[in-house]
Short mmCIF file of N, CA and C in Angstrom, two decimals:
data_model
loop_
_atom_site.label_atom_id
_atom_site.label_comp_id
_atom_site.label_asym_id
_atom_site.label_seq_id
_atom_site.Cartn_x
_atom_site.Cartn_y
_atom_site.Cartn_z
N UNK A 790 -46.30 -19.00 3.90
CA UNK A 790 -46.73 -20.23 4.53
C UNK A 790 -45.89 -20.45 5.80
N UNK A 791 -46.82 -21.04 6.98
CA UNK A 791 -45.83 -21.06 8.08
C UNK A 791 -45.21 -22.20 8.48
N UNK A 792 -43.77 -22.37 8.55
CA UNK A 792 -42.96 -23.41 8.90
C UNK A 792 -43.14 -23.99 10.14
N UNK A 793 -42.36 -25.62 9.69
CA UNK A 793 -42.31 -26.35 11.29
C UNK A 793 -41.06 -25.74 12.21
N UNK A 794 -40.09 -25.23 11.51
CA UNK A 794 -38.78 -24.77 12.60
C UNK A 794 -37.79 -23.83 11.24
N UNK A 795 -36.90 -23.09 12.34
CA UNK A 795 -36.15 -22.20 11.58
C UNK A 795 -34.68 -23.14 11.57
N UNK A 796 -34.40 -22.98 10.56
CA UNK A 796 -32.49 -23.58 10.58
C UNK A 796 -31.62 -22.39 10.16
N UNK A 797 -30.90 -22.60 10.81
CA UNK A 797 -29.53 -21.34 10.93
C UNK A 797 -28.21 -22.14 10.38
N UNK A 798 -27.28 -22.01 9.58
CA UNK A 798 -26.30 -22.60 8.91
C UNK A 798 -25.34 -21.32 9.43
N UNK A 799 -24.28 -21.90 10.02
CA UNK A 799 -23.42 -19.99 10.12
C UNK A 799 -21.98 -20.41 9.89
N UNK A 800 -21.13 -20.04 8.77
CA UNK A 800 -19.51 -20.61 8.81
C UNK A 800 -19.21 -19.01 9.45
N UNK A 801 -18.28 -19.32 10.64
CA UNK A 801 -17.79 -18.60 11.32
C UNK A 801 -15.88 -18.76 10.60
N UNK A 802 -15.52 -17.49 10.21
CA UNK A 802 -14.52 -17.23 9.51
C UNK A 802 -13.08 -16.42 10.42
N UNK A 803 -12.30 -16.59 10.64
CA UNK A 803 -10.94 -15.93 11.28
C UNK A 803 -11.59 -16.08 12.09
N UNK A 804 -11.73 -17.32 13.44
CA UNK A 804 -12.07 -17.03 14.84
C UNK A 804 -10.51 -16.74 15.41
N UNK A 805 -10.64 -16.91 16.51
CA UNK A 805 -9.40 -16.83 17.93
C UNK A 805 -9.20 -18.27 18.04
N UNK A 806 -8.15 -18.17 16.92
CA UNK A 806 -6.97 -19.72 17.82
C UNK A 806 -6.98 -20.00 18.78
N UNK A 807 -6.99 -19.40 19.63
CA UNK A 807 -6.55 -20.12 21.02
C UNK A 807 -7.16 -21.13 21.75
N UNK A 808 -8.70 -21.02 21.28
CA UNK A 808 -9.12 -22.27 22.04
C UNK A 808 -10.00 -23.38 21.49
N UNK A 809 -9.57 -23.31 20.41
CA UNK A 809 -10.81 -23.42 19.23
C UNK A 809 -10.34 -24.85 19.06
N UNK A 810 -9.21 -25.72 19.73
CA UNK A 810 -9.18 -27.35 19.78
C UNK A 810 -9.49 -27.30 21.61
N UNK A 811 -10.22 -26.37 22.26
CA UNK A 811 -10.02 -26.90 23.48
C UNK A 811 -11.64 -27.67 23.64
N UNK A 812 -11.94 -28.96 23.95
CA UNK A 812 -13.17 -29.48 23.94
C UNK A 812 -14.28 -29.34 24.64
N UNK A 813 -13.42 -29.16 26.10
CA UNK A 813 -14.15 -28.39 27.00
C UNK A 813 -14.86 -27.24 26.92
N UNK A 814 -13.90 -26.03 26.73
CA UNK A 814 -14.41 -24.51 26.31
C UNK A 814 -15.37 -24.65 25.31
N UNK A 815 -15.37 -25.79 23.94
CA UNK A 815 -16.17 -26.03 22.96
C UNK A 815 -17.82 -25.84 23.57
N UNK A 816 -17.82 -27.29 24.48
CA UNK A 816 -18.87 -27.85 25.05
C UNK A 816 -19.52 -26.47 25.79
N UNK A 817 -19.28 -25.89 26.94
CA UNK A 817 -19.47 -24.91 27.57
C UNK A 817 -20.31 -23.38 26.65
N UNK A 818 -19.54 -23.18 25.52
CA UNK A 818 -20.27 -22.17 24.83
C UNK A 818 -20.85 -22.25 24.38
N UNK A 819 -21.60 -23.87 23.57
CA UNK A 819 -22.64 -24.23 23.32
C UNK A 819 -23.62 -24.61 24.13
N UNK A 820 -23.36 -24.99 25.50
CA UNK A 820 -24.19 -25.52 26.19
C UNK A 820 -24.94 -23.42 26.52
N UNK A 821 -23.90 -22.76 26.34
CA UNK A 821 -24.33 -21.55 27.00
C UNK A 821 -25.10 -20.50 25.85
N UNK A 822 -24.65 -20.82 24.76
CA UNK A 822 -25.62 -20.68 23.35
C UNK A 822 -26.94 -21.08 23.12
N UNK A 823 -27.39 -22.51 23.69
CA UNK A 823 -28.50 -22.93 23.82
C UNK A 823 -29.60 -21.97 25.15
N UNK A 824 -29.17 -22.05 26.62
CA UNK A 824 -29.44 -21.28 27.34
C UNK A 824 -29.95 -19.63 26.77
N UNK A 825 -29.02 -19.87 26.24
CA UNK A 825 -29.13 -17.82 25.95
C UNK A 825 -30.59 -17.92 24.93
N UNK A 826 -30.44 -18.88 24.31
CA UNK A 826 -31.72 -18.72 23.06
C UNK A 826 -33.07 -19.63 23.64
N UNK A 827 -32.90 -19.78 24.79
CA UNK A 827 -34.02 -20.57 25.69
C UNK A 827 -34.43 -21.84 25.35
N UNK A 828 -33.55 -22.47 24.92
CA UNK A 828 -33.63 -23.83 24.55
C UNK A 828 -33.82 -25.20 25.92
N UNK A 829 -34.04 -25.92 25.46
CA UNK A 829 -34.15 -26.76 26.77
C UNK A 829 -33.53 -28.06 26.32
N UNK A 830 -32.01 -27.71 27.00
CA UNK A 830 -31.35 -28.71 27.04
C UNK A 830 -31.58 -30.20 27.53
N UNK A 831 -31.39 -31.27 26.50
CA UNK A 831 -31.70 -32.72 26.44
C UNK A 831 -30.06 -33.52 27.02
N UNK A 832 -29.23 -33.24 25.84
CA UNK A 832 -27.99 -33.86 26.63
C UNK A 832 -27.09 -33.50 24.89
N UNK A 833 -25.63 -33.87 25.62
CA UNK A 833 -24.36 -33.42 24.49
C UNK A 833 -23.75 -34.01 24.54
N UNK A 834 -23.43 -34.27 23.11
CA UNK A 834 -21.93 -35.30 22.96
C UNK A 834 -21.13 -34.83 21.94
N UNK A 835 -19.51 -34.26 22.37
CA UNK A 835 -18.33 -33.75 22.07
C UNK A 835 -17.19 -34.94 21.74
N UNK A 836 -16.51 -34.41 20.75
CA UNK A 836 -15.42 -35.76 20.42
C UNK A 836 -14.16 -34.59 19.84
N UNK A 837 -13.81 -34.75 20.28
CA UNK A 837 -12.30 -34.20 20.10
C UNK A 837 -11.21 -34.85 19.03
N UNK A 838 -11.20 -35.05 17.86
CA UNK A 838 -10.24 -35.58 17.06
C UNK A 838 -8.20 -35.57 17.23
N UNK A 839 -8.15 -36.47 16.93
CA UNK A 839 -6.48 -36.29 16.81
C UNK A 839 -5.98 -36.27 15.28
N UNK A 840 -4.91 -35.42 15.29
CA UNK A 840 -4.46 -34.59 16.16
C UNK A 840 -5.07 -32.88 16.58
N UNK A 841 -6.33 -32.81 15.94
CA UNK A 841 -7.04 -31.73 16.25
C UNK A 841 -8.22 -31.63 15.59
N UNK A 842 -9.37 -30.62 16.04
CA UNK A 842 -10.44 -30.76 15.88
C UNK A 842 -11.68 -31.32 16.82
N UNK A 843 -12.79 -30.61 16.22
CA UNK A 843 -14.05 -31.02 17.18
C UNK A 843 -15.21 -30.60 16.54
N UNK A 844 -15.76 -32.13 17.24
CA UNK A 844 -17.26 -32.39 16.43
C UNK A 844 -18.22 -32.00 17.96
N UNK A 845 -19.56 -31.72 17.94
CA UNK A 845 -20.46 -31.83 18.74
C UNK A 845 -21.75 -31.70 18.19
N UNK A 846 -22.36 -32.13 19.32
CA UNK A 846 -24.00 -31.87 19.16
C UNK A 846 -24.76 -31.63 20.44
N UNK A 847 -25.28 -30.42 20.64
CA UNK A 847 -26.27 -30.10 21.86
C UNK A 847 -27.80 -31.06 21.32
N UNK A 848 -28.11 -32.11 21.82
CA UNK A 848 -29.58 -31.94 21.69
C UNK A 848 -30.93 -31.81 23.09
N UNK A 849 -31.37 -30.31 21.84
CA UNK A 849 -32.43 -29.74 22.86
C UNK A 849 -34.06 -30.20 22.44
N UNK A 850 -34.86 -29.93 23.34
CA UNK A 850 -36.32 -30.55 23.15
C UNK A 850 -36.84 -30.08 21.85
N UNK A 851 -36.18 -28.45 21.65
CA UNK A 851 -36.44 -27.95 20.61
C UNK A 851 -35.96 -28.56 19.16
N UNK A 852 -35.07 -29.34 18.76
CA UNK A 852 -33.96 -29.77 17.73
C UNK A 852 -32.45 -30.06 18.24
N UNK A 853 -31.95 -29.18 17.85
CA UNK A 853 -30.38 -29.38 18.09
C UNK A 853 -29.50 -27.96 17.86
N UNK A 854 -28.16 -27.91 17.96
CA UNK A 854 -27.24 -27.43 17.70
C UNK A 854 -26.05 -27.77 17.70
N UNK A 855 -25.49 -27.88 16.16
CA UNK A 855 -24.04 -28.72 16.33
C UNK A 855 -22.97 -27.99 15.52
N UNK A 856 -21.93 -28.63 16.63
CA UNK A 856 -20.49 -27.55 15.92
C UNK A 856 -19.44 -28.34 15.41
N UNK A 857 -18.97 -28.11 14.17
CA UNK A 857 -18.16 -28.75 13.65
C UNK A 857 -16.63 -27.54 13.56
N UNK A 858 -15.53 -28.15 14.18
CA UNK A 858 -13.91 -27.18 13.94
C UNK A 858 -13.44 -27.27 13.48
N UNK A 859 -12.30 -26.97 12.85
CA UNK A 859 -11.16 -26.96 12.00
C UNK A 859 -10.12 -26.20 12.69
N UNK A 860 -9.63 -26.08 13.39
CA UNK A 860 -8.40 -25.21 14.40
C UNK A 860 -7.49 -24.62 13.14
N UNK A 861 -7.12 -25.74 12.45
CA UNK A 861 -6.02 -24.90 11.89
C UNK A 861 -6.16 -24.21 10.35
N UNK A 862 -7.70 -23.77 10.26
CA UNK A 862 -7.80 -23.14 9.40
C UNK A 862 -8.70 -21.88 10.28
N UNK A 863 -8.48 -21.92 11.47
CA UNK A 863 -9.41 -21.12 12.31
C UNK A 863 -11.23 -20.52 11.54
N UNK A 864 -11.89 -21.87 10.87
CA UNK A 864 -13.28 -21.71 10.98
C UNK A 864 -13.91 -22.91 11.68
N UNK A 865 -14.74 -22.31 11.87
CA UNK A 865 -16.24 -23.05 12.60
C UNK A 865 -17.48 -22.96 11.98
N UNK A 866 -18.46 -24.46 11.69
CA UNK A 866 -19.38 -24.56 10.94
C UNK A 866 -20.51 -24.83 12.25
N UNK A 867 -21.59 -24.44 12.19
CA UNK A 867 -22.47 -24.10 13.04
C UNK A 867 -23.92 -24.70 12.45
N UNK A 868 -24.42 -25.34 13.54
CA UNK A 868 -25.92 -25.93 12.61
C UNK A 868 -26.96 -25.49 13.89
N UNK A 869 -27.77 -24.43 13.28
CA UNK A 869 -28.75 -23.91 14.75
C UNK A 869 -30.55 -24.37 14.01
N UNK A 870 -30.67 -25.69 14.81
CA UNK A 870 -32.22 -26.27 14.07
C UNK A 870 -33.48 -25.77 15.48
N UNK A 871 -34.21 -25.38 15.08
CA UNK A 871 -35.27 -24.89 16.37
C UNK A 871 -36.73 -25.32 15.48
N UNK A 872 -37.59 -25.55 16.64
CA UNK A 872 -39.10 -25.64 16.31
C UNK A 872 -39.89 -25.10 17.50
N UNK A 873 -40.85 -24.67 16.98
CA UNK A 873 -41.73 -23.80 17.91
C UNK A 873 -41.21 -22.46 17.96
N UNK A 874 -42.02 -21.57 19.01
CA UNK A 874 -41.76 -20.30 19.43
C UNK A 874 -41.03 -19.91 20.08
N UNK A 875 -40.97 -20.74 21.31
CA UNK A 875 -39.70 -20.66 22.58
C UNK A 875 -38.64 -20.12 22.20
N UNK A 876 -37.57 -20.94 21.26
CA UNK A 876 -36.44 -20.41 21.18
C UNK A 876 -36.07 -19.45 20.16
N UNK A 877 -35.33 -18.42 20.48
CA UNK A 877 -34.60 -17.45 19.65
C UNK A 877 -33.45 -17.95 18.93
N UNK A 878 -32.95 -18.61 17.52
CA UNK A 878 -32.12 -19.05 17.30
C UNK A 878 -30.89 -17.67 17.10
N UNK A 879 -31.34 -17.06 16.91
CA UNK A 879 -30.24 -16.03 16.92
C UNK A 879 -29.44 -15.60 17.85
N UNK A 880 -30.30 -15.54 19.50
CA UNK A 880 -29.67 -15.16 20.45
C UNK A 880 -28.15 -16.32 20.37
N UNK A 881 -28.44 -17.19 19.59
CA UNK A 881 -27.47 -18.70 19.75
C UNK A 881 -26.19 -17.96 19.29
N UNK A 882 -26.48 -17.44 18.04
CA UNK A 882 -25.81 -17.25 17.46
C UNK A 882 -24.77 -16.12 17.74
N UNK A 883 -25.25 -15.12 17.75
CA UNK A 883 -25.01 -13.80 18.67
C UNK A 883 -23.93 -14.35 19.75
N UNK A 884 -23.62 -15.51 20.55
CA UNK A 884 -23.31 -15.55 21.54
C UNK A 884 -22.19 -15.95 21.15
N UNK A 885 -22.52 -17.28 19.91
CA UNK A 885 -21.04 -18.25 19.06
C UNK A 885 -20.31 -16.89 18.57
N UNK A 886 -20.98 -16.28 17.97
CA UNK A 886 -19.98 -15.35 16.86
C UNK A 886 -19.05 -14.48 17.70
N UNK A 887 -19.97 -13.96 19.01
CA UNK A 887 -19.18 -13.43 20.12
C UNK A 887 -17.89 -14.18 20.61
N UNK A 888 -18.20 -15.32 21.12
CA UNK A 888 -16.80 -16.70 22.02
C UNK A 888 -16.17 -17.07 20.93
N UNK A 889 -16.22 -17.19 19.85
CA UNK A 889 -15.23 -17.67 18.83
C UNK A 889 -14.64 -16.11 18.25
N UNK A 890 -14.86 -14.99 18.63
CA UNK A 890 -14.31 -14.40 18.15
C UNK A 890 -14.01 -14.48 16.42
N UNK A 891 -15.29 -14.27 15.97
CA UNK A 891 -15.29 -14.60 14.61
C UNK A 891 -14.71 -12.80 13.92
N UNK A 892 -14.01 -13.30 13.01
CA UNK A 892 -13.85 -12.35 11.96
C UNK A 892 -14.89 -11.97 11.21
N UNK A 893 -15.35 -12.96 10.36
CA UNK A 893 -16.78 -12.44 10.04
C UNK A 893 -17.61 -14.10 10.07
N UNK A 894 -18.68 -13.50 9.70
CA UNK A 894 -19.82 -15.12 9.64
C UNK A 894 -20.44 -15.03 8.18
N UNK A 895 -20.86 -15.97 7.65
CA UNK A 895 -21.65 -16.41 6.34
C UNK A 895 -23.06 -17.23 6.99
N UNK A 896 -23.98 -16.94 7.00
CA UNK A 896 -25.26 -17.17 7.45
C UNK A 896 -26.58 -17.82 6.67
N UNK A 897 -26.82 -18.21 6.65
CA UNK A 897 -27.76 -18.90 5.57
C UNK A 897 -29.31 -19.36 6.49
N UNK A 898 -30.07 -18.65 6.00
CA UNK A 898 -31.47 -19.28 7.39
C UNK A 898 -32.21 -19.72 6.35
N UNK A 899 -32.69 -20.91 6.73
CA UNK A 899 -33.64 -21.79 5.65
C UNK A 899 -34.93 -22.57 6.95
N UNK A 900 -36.05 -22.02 6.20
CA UNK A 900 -37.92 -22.37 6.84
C UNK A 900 -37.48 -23.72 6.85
N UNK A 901 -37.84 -24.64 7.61
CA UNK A 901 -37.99 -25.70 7.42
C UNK A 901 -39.31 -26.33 7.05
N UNK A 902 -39.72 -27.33 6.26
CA UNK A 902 -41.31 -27.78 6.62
C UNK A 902 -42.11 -27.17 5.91
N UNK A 903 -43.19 -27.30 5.64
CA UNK A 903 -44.58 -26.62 5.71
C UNK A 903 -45.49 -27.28 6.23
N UNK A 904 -46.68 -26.74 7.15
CA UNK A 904 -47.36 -26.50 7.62
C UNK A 904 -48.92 -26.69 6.62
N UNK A 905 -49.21 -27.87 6.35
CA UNK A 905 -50.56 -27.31 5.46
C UNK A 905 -50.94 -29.49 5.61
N UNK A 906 -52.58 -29.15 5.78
CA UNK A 906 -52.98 -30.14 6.47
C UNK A 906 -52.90 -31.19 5.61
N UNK A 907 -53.28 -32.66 5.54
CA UNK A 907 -52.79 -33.77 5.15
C UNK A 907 -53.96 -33.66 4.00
N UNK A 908 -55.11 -33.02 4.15
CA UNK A 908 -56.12 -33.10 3.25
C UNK A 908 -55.83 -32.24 1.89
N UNK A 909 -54.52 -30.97 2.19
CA UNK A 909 -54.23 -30.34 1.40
C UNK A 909 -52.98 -30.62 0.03
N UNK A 910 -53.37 -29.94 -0.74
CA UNK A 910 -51.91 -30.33 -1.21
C UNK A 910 -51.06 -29.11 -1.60
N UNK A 911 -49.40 -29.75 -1.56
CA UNK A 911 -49.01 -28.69 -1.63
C UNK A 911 -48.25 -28.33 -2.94
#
């Protein structure tokens, strides 16, 4: 049966310390994650916690993409939501797992939706 959108769940495991409380660099690789998977960026909002950590959310026309940090356990939780054809959620991904320098990733892709008319049942 065909879905309304794909969701991507990805815990990114042993990234690269080094920049992984910087908010900026945060913002930037997601904004450049979305791009890469042809998304069409709406607008983002990043929050930087004290004394460390970072929350965000890209939202694109397509859904969203949001990153949640933990610096000092060096993982990153990843939420890649898409609808329609346009975007490649993977290329997203491909790009995070690359800039965070992940050790490894845990991935979970779940259909969203079904697709079956109001007259039907499901």
């Amino acid at each position: 049966m065909e879905s309304f959108g794909k969701h991507i769940l990805v815990d990114y495991r042993d990234c690269s310390a080094e920049r992984l409380d910087d908010v900026v660099w945060v913002e930037e690789i997601m904004r450049e994650a979305a791009r890469k998977a042809n998304a069409t960026i709406i607008q983002s909002s990043f929050h930087h916690f004290s004394p460390q950590g970072i929350s965000g959310v890209i939202i694109i026309q397509e859904s969203h993409l949001t990153i949640h940090i933990w610096p000092e356990f060096r993982y990153v939780a990843v939420d890649i939501f898409t609808c329609g054809e346009k975007m490649n959620p993977w290329e997203a991904h491909q790009h995070l797992e690359k800039a965070l320098e992940a050790g490894y990733s845990e991935i979970r892709d779940i259909p969203r939706g079904r697709k079956v008319k109001i007259s039907e049942k499901p």
